[in-house]
């Protein structure tokens, strides 16, 4: 069934995605984002700075974590014309090298503004393999 404003209900749970963040994935994201900070790409440097987030291990870029939440949304509705209007998130803990994260979302609100302007608000999140929340927030998504 197509994802449209009329057929989406509050409390609808979106399909989760799972990603493992090994050093190769982090390094490739550094190239794509042009963010070569050693906290992400230099394990030896990171071991010398255990006081920084990640406890001596390299960490995933925050925007990569945000991208996981955006992927949940785009996988759910883009094929049917949905569009992300806004994402806001807070980060609670670092995603460390070799962590496996789960990102997901749930429809929180529906806003009726007329055809082409209707949107939903989603609660979004990312958890690590220990079930600890690493990021959470909201997204506004325009649905046809």
mmCIF file of C-alpha atoms in Angstrom, residues 9-70:
data_model
loop_
_atom_site.group_PDB
_atom_site.id
_atom_site.type_symbol
_atom_site.label_atom_id
_atom_site.label_comp_id
_atom_site.label_asym_id
_atom_site.label_seq_id
_atom_site.Cartn_x
_atom_site.Cartn_y
_atom_site.Cartn_z
ATOM 1 C CA UNK A 9 -2.297 6.819 11.207
ATOM 2 C CA UNK A 10 -0.770 8.208 14.378
ATOM 3 C CA UNK A 11 1.304 5.552 16.164
ATOM 4 C CA UNK A 12 2.305 3.945 12.828
ATOM 5 C CA UNK A 13 5.731 2.377 13.368
ATOM 6 C CA UNK A 14 8.163 2.649 10.452
ATOM 7 C CA UNK A 15 10.408 -0.289 9.518
ATOM 8 C CA UNK A 16 13.724 -0.116 11.354
ATOM 9 C CA UNK A 17 17.120 -0.255 9.693
ATOM 10 C CA UNK A 18 20.283 -1.827 11.136
ATOM 11 C CA UNK A 19 23.810 -0.711 10.309
ATOM 12 C CA UNK A 20 27.219 -1.911 11.494
ATOM 13 C CA UNK A 21 29.758 0.888 11.644
ATOM 14 C CA UNK A 22 33.191 -0.610 11.099
ATOM 15 C CA UNK A 23 36.272 1.546 10.471
ATOM 16 C CA UNK A 24 35.985 1.161 6.699
ATOM 17 C CA UNK A 25 32.436 2.576 6.767
ATOM 18 C CA UNK A 26 33.598 5.482 8.953
ATOM 19 C CA UNK A 27 36.581 6.169 6.668
ATOM 20 C CA UNK A 28 34.378 6.204 3.561
ATOM 21 C CA UNK A 29 31.973 8.607 5.269
ATOM 22 C CA UNK A 30 34.944 10.873 6.100
ATOM 23 C CA UNK A 31 35.790 11.037 2.387
ATOM 24 C CA UNK A 32 32.173 11.746 1.423
ATOM 25 C CA UNK A 33 31.711 14.429 4.099
ATOM 26 C CA UNK A 34 35.248 15.880 3.907
ATOM 27 C CA UNK A 35 35.425 15.498 7.707
ATOM 28 C CA UNK A 36 38.824 13.967 8.419
ATOM 29 C CA UNK A 37 38.985 14.725 12.140
ATOM 30 C CA UNK A 38 41.196 12.093 13.812
ATOM 31 C CA UNK A 39 38.438 11.305 16.342
ATOM 32 C CA UNK A 40 36.798 9.459 13.428
ATOM 33 C CA UNK A 41 39.616 8.106 11.280
ATOM 34 C CA UNK A 42 42.762 7.650 13.371
ATOM 35 C CA UNK A 43 42.544 4.769 15.884
ATOM 36 C CA UNK A 44 46.067 5.412 17.232
ATOM 37 C CA UNK A 45 45.360 9.107 17.851
ATOM 38 C CA UNK A 46 42.058 8.194 19.496
ATOM 39 C CA UNK A 47 43.753 5.713 21.866
ATOM 40 C CA UNK A 48 45.984 8.588 23.029
ATOM 41 C CA UNK A 49 42.858 10.674 23.805
ATOM 42 C CA UNK A 50 40.573 8.385 25.839
ATOM 43 C CA UNK A 51 39.023 11.412 27.576
ATOM 44 C CA UNK A 52 37.161 12.296 24.348
ATOM 45 C CA UNK A 53 33.856 10.620 23.404
ATOM 46 C CA UNK A 54 34.265 6.968 22.470
ATOM 47 C CA UNK A 55 36.512 5.931 25.375
ATOM 48 C CA UNK A 56 39.636 5.409 23.290
ATOM 49 C CA UNK A 57 37.890 4.169 20.138
ATOM 50 C CA UNK A 58 37.118 6.070 16.949
ATOM 51 C CA UNK A 59 33.531 7.242 16.623
ATOM 52 C CA UNK A 60 30.987 7.641 13.850
ATOM 53 C CA UNK A 61 30.329 11.135 12.492
ATOM 54 C CA UNK A 62 27.212 12.671 14.041
ATOM 55 C CA UNK A 63 25.814 13.433 10.594
ATOM 56 C CA UNK A 64 26.152 9.754 9.703
ATOM 57 C CA UNK A 65 23.970 8.923 12.710
ATOM 58 C CA UNK A 66 21.497 11.581 11.527
ATOM 59 C CA UNK A 67 21.633 9.983 8.091
ATOM 60 C CA UNK A 68 20.475 6.665 9.536
ATOM 61 C CA UNK A 69 17.330 8.385 10.822
ATOM 62 C CA UNK A 70 16.786 10.049 7.445
#
